[in-house]
Coordinates of N, CA and C in Angstrom, one line a residue:
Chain A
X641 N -4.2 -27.9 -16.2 CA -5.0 -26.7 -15.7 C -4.1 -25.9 -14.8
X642 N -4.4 -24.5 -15.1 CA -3.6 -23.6 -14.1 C -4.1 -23.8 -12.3
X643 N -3.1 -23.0 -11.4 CA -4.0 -23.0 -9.8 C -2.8 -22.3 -9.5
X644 N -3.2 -21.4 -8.6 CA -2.3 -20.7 -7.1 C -2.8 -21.0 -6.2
X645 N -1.9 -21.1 -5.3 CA -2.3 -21.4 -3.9 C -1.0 -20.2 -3.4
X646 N -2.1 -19.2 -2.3 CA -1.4 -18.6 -1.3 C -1.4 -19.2 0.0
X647 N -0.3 -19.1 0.5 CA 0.3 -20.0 1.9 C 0.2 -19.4 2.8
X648 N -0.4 -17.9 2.8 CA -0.9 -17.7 4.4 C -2.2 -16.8 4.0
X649 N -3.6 -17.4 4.8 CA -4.4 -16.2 4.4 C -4.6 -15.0 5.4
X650 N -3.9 -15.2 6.6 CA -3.5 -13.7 6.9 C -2.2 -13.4 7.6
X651 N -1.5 -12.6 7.7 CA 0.0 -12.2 7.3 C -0.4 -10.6 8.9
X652 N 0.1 -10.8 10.2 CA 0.2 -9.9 10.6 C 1.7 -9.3 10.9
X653 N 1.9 -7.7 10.5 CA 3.5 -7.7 10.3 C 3.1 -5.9 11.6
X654 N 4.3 -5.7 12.1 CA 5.0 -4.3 12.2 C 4.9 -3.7 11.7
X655 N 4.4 -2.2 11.8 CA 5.1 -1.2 10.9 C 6.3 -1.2 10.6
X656 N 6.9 -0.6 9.8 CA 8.4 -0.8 9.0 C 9.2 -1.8 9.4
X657 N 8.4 -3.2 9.3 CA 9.2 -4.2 9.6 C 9.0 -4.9 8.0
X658 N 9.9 -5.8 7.5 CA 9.6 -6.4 5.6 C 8.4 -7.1 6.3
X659 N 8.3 -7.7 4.9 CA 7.3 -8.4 4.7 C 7.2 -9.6 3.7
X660 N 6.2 -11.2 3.3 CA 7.0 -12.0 2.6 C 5.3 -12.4 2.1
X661 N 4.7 -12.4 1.0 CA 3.5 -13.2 1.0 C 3.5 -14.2 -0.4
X662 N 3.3 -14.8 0.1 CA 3.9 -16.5 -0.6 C 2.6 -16.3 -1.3
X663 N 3.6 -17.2 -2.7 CA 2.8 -17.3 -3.7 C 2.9 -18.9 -4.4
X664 N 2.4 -19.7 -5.1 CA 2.7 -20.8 -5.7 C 1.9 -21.4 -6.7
X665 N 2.4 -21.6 -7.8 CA 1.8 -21.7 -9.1 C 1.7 -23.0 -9.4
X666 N 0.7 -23.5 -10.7 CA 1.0 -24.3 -11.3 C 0.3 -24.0 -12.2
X667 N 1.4 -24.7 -13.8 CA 0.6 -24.3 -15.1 C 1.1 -25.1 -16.0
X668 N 0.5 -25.1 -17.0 CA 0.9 -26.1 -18.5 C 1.4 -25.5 -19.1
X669 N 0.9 -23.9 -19.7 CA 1.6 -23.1 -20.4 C 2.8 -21.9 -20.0
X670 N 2.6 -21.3 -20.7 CA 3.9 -20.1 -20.7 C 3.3 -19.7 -19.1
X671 N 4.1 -19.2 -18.7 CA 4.0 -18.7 -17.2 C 3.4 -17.0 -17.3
X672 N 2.3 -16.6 -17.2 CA 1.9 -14.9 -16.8 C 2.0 -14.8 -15.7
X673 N 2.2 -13.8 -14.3 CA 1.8 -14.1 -13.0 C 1.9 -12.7 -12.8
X674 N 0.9 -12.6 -11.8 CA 0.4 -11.3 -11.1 C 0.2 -11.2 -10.0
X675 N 0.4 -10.1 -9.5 CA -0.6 -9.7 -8.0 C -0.7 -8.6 -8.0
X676 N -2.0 -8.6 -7.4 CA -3.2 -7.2 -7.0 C -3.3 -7.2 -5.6
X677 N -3.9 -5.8 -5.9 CA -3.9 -5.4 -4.1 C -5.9 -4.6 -4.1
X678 N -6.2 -5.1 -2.9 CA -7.3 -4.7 -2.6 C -7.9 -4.2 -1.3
X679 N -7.9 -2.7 -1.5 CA -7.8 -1.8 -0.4 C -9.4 -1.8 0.1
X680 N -9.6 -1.4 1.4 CA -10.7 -2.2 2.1 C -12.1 -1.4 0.8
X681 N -13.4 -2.2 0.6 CA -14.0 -1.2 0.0 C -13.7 -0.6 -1.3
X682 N -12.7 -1.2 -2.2 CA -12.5 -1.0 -3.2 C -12.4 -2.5 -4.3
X683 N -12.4 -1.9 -5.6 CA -11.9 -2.7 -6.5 C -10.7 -3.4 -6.3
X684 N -9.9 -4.4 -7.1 CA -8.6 -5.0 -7.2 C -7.8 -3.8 -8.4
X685 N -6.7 -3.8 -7.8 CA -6.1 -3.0 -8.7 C -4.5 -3.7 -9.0
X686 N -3.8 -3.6 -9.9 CA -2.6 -4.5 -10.1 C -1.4 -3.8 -9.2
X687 N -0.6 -4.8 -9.2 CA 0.6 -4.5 -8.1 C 1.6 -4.3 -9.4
X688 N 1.7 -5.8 -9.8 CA 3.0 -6.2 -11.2 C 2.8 -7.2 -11.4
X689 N 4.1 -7.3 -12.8 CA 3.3 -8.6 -13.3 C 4.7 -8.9 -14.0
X690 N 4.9 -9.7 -14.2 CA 5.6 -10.7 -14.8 C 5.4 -11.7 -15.7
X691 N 5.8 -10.9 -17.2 CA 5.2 -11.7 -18.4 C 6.7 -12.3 -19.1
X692 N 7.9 -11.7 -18.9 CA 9.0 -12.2 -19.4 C 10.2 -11.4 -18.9
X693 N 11.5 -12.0 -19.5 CA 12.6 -11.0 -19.0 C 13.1 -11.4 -17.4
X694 N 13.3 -9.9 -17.2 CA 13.9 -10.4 -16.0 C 13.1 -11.3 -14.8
X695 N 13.4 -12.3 -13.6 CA 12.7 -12.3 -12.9 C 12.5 -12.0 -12.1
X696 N 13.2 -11.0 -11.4 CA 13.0 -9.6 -10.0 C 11.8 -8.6 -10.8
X697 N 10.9 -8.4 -10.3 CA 9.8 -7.7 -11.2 C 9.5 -6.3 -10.1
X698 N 9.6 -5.3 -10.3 CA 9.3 -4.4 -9.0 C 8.0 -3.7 -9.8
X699 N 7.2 -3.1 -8.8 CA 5.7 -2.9 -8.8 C 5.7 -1.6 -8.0
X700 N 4.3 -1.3 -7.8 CA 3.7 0.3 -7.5 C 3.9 0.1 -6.0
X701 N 4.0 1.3 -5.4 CA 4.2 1.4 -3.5 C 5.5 0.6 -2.9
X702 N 6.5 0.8 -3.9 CA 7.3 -0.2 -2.7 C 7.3 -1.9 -3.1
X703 N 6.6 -2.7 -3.8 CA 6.6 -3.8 -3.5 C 7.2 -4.6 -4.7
X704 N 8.2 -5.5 -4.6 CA 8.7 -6.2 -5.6 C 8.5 -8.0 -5.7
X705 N 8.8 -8.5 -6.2 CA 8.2 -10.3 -6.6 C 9.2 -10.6 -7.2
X706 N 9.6 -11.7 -7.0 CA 10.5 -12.9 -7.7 C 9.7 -13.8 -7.8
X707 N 10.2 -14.0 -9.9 CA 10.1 -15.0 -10.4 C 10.5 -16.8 -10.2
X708 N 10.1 -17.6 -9.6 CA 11.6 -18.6 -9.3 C 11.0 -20.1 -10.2
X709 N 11.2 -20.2 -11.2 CA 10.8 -21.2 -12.1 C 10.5 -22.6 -11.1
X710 N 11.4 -22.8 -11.2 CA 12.2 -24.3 -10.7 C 11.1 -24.2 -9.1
X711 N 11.0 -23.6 -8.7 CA 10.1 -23.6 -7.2 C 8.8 -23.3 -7.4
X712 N 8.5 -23.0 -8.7 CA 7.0 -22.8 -9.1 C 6.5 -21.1 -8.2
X713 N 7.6 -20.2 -7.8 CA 6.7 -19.5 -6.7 C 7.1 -18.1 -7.4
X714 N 6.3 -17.1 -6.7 CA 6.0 -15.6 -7.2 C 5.9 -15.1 -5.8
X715 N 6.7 -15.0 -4.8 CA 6.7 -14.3 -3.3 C 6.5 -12.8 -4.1
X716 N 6.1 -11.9 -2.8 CA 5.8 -10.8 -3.0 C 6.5 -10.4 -2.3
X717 N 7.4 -9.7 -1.7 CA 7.8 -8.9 -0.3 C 7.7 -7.3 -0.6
X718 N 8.4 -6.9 -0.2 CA 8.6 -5.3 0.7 C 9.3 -5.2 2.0
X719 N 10.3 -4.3 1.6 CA 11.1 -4.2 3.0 C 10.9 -3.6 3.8
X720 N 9.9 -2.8 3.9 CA 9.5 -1.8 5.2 C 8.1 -1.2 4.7
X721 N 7.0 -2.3 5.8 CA 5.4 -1.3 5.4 C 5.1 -0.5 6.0
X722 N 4.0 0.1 5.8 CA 3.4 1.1 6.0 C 2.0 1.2 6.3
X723 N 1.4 1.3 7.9 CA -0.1 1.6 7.9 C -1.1 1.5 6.4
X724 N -0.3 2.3 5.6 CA -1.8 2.1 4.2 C -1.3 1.1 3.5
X725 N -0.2 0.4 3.4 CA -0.5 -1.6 3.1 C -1.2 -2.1 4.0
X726 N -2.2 -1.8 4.3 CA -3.2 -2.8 5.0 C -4.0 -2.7 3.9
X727 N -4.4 -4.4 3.5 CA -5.4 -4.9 2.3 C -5.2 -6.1 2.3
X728 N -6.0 -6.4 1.2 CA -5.9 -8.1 0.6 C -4.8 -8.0 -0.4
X729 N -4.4 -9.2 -0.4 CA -3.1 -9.5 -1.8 C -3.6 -10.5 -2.4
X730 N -3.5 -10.5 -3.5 CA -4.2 -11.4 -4.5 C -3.3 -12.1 -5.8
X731 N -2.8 -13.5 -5.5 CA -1.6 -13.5 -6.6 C -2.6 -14.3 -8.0
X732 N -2.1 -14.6 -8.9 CA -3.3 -14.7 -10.0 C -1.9 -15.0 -11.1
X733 N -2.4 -16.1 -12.2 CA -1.8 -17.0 -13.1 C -2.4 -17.0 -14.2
X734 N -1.7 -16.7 -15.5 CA -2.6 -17.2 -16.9 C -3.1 -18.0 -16.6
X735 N -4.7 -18.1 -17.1 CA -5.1 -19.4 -17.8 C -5.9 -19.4 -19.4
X736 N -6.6 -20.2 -19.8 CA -7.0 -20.1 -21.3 C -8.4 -18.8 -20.6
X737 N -7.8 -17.5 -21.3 CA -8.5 -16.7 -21.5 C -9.5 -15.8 -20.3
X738 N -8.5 -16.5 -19.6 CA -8.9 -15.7 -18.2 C -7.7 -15.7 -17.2
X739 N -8.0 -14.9 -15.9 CA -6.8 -15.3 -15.3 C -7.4 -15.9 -13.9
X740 N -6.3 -16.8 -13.2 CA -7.0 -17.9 -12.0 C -6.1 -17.2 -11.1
X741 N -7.3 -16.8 -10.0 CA -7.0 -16.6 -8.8 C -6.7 -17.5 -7.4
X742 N -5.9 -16.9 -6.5 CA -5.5 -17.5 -5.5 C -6.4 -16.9 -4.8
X743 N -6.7 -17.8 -3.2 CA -8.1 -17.1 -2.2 C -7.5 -15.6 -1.9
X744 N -6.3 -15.2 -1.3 CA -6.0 -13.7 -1.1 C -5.6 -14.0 0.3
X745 N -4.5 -13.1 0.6 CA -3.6 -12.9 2.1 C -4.0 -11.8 2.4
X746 N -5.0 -11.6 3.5 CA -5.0 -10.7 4.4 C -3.8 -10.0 5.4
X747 N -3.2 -9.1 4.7 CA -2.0 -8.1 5.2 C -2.4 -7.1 6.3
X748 N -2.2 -7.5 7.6 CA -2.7 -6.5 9.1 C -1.0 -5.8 9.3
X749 N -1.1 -4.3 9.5 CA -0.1 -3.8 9.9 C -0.3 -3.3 11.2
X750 N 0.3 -3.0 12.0 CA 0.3 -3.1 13.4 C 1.4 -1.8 13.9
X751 N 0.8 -1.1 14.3 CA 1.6 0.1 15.0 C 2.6 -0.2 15.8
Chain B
X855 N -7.2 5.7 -14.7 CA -7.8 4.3 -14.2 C -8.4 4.1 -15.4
X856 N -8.7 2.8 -15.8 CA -9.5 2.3 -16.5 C -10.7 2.7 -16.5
X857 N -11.3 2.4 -17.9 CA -13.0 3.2 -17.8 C -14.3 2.2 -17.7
X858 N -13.9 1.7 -16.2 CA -14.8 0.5 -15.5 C -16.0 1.4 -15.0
X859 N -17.2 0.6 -15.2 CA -18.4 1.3 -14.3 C -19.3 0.2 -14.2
X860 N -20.0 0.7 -12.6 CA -21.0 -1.0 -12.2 C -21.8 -0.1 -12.0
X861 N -23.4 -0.7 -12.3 CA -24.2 -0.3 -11.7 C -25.3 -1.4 -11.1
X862 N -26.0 -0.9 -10.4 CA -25.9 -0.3 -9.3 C -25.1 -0.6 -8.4
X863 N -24.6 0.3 -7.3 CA -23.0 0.1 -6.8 C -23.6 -0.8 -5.6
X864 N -24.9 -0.6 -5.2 CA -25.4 -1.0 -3.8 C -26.9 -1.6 -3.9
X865 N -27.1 -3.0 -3.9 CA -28.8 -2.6 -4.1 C -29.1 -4.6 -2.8
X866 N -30.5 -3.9 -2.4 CA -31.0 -4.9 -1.5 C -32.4 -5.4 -2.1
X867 N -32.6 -6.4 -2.1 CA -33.6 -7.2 -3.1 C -34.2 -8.4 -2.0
X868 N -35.5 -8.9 -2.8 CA -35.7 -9.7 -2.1 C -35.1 -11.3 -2.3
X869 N -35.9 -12.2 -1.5 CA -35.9 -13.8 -2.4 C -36.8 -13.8 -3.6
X870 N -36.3 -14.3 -4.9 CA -37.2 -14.7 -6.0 C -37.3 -13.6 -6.4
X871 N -36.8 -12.6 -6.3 CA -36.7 -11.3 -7.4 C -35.7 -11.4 -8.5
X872 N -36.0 -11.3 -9.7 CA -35.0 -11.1 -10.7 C -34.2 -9.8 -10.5
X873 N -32.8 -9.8 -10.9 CA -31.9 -8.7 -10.4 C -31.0 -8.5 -11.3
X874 N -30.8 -7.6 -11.8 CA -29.5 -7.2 -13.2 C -28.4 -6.3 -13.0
X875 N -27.3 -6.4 -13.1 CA -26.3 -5.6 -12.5 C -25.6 -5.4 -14.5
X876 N -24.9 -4.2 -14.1 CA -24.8 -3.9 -15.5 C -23.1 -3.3 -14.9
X877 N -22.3 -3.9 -16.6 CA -20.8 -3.4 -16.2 C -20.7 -2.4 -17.5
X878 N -20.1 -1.3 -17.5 CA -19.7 -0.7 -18.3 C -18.3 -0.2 -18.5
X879 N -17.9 -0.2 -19.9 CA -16.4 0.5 -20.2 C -16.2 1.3 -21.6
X880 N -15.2 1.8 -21.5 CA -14.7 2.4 -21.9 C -13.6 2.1 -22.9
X881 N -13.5 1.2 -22.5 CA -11.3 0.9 -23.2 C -11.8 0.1 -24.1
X882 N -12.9 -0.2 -24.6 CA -13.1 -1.0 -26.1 C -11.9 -2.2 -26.0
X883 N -12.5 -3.0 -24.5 CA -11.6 -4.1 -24.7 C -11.9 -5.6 -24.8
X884 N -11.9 -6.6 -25.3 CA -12.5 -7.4 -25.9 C -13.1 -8.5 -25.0
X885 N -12.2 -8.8 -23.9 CA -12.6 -9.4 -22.6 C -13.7 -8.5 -21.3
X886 N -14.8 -9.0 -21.2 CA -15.0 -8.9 -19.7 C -15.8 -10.0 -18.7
X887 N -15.3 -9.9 -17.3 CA -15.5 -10.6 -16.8 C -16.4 -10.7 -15.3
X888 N -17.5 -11.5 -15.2 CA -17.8 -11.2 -14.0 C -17.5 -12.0 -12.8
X889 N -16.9 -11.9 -11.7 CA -16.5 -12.3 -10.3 C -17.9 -12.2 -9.4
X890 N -17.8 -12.9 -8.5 CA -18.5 -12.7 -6.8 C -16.6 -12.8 -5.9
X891 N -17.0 -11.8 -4.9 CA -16.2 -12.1 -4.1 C -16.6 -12.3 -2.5
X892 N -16.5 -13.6 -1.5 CA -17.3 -13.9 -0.3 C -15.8 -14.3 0.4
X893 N -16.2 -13.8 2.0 CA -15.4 -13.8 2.8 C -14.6 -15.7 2.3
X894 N -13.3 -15.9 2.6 CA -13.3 -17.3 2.5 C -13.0 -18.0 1.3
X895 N -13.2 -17.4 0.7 CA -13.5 -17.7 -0.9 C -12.8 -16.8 -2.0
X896 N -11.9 -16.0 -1.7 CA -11.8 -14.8 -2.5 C -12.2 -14.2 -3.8
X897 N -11.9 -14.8 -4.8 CA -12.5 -14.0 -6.0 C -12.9 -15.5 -7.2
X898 N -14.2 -15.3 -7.1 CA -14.8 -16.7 -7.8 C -15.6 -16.1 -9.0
X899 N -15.3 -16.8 -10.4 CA -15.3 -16.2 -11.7 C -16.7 -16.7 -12.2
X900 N -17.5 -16.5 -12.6 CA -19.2 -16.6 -12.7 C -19.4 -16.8 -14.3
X901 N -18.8 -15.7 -15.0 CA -19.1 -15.9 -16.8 C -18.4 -15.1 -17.3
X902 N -17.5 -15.2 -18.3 CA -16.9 -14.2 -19.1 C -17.5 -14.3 -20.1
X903 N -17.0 -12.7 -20.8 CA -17.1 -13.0 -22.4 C -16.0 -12.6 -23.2
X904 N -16.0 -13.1 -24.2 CA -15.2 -13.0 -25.5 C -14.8 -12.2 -26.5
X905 N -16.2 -12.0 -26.8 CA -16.7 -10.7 -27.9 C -18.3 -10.8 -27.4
X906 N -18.8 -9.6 -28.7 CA -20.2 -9.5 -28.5 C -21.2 -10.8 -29.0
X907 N -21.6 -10.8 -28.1 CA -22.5 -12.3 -28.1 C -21.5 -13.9 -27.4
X908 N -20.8 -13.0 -27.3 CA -19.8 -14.7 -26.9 C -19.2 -14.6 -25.5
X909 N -20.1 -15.9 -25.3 CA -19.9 -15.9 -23.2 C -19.9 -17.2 -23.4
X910 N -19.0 -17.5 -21.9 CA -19.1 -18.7 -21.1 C -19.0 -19.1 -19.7
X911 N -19.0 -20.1 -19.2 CA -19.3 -20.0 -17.9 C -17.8 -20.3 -17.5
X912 N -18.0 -19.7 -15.8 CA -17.1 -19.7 -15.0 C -17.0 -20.8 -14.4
X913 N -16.6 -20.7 -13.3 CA -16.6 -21.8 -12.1 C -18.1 -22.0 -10.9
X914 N -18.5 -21.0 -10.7 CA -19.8 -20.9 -10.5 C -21.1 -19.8 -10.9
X915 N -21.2 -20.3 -12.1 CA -22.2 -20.3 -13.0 C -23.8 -20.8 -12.4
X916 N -24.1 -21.5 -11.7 CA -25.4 -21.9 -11.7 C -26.2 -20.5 -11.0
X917 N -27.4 -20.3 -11.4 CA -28.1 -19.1 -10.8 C -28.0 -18.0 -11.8
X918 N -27.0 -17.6 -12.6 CA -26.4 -16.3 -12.9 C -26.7 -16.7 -14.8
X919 N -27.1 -15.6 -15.0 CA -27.0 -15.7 -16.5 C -26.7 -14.7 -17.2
X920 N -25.8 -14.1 -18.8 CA -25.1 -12.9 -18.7 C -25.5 -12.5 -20.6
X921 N -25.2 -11.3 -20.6 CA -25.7 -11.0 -21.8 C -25.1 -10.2 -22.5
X922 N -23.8 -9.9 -23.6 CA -23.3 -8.9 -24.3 C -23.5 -8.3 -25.5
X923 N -24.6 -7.8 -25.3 CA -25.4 -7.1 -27.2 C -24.3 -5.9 -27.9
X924 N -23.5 -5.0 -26.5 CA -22.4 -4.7 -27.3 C -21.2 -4.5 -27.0
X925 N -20.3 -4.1 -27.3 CA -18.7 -4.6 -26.8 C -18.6 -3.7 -25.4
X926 N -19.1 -2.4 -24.8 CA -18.7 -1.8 -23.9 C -20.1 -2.4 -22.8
X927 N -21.0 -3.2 -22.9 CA -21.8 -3.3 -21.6 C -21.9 -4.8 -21.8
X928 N -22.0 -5.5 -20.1 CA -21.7 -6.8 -20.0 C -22.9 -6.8 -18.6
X929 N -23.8 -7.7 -19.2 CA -24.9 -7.7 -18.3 C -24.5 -8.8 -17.2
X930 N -24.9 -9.2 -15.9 CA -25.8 -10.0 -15.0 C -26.7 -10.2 -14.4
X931 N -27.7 -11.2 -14.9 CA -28.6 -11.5 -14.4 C -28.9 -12.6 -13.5
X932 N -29.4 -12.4 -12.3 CA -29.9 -13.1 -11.4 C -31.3 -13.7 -11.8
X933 N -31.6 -14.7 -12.3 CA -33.2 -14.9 -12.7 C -33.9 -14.8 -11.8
X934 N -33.9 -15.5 -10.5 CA -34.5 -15.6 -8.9 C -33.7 -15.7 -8.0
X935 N -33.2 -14.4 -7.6 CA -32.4 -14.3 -6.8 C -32.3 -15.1 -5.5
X936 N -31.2 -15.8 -4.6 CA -31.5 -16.5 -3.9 C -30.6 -15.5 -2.5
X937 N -30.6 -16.1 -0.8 CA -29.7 -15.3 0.1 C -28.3 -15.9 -0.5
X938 N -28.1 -17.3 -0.9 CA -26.4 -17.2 -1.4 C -26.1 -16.8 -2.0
X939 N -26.6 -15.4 -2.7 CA -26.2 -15.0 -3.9 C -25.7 -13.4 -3.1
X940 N -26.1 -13.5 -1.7 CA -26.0 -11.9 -1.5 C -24.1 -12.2 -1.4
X941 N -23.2 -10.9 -1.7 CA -22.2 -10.9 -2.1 C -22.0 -9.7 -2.6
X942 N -20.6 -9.7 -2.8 CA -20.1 -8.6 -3.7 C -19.2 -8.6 -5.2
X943 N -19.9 -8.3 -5.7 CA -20.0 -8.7 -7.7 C -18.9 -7.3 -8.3
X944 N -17.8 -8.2 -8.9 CA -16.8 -7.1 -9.7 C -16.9 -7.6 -10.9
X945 N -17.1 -6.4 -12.1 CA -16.9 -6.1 -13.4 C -15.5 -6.3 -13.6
X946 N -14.7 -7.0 -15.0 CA -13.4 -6.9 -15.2 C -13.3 -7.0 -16.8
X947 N -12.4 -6.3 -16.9 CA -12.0 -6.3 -18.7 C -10.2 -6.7 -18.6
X948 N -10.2 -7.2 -20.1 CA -9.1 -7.6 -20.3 C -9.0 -7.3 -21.9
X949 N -7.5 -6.9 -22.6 CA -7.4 -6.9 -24.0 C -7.7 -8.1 -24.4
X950 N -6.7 -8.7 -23.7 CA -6.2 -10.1 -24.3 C -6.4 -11.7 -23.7
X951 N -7.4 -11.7 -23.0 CA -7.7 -12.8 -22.0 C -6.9 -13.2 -20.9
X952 N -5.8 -14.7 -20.9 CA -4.9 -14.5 -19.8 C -3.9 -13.9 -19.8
X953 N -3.5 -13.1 -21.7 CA -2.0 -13.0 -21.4 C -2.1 -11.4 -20.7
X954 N -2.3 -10.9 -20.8 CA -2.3 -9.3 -19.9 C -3.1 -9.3 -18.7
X955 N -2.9 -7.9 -17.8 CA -3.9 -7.6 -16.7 C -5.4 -7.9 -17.0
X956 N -5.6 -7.7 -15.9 CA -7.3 -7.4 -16.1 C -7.5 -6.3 -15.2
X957 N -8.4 -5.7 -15.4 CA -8.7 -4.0 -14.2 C -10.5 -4.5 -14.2
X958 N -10.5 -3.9 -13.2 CA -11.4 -3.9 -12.3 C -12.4 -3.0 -11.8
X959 N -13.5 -3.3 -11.8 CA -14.5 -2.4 -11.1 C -14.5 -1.9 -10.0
X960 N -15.3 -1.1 -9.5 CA -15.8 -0.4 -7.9 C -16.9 -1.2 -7.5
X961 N -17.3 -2.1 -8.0 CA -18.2 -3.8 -7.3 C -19.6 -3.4 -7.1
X962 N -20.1 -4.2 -6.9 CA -21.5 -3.6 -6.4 C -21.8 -4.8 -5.3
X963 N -22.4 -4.2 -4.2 CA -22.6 -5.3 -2.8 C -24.5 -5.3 -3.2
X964 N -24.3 -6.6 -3.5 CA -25.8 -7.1 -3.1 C -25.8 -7.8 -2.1
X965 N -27.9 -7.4 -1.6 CA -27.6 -7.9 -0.6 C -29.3 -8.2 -0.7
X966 N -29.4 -10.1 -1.1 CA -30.7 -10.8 -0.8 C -31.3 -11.4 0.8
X967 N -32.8 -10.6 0.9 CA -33.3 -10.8 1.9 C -34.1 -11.7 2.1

């Protein structure tokens, strides 16, 4: 069976300071992996994804993910945020015909 | 954006009232799926479907029961609505099940009194 587990559920950072939100998988099959972002009040909407190819994957606003087989993990970072990355992060795994979520990292930016 | 739609976006009910939340789309896509999302718990999967007429249950399933007569509307129904059910309910479609994205609704917050 598939599972993520996110390793922090809340993440307080600096403005334009990086940022690191841990991701960690496990699966039987081919590896899909994603993360979504969820702005206060809204739907989930996708960040990037990683279905093959390279494994440096870069995504919408700034944010990019590594692939790392061997460590099972899909980190998300960004090198310098921004007041409107404040939201939930949501990393997420193939599974049979659906996809399995991780609980979500609450990302606080701080003036 | 994808052509997701919930309805009703907002609605307050009592105990033991039956309650139906309706997802609608657009992208003629063969997956949809419905979530609760509660503080603590992030995004917990209730019933998907397949095609029309073809559903199954999620992870928490008990309470909720779901209905697809045609490929763009994906019903939920609450038969007697309970307070652990007050939450916030997202619509999701998918082409292809796990192997692609899924997109997402604008949710609808129930809230049992």
């Amino acid at each position: 069976a598939q599972s993520v587990t996110q390793l922090d559920s809340q993440v307080p950072v600096f403005e334009e300071a990086p940022v690191e939100l841990r991701c960690n998988y496990s699966s039987s099959v081919s590896v899909y992996l994603f993360w979504y972002v969820q702005y206060p009040n809204q739907g989930l909407q996708l960040l990037l994804k990683y279905l093959s190819g390279s494994t440096l994957v870069k995504g919408i606003n700034g944010f990019e993910a590594e692939f790392n087989k061997s460590q099972t993990s899909f980190h998300l970072r960004k090198p310098s945020v921004h007041i409107s990355d404040t939201a939930e992060y949501f990393c997420a795994v193939r599974g049979a015909q659906k996809l399995v979520f991780g609980q979500g990292t609450r990302l606080t930016i701080n003036p | 954006d994808a052509g997701i739609t919930q309805s009703p976006r907002h609605k307050v009910t009592e105990t033991g009232t039956p309650v139906t939340l309706r997802c609608h789309q657009t992208e003629n896509h063969r997956y949809m799926y419905w979530y609760r999302q509660d503080p603590g718990h992030g995004l917990r999967l209730i019933h998907y479907s397949y095609g029309v007429k073809d559903t199954d249950k999620g992870e928490v399933s008990d309470g909720y029961s779901v209905s697809r007569s045609k490929t763009e509307d994906f019903l939920l129904t609450l038969e007697s609505a309970t307070s652990s059910q007050t939450s916030v309910y997202f619509c999701a479609i998918s082409e292809t099940g796990g192997y692609y994205e899924q997109y997402f609704g604008p949710g609808t917050r129930l809230t049992v009194t």
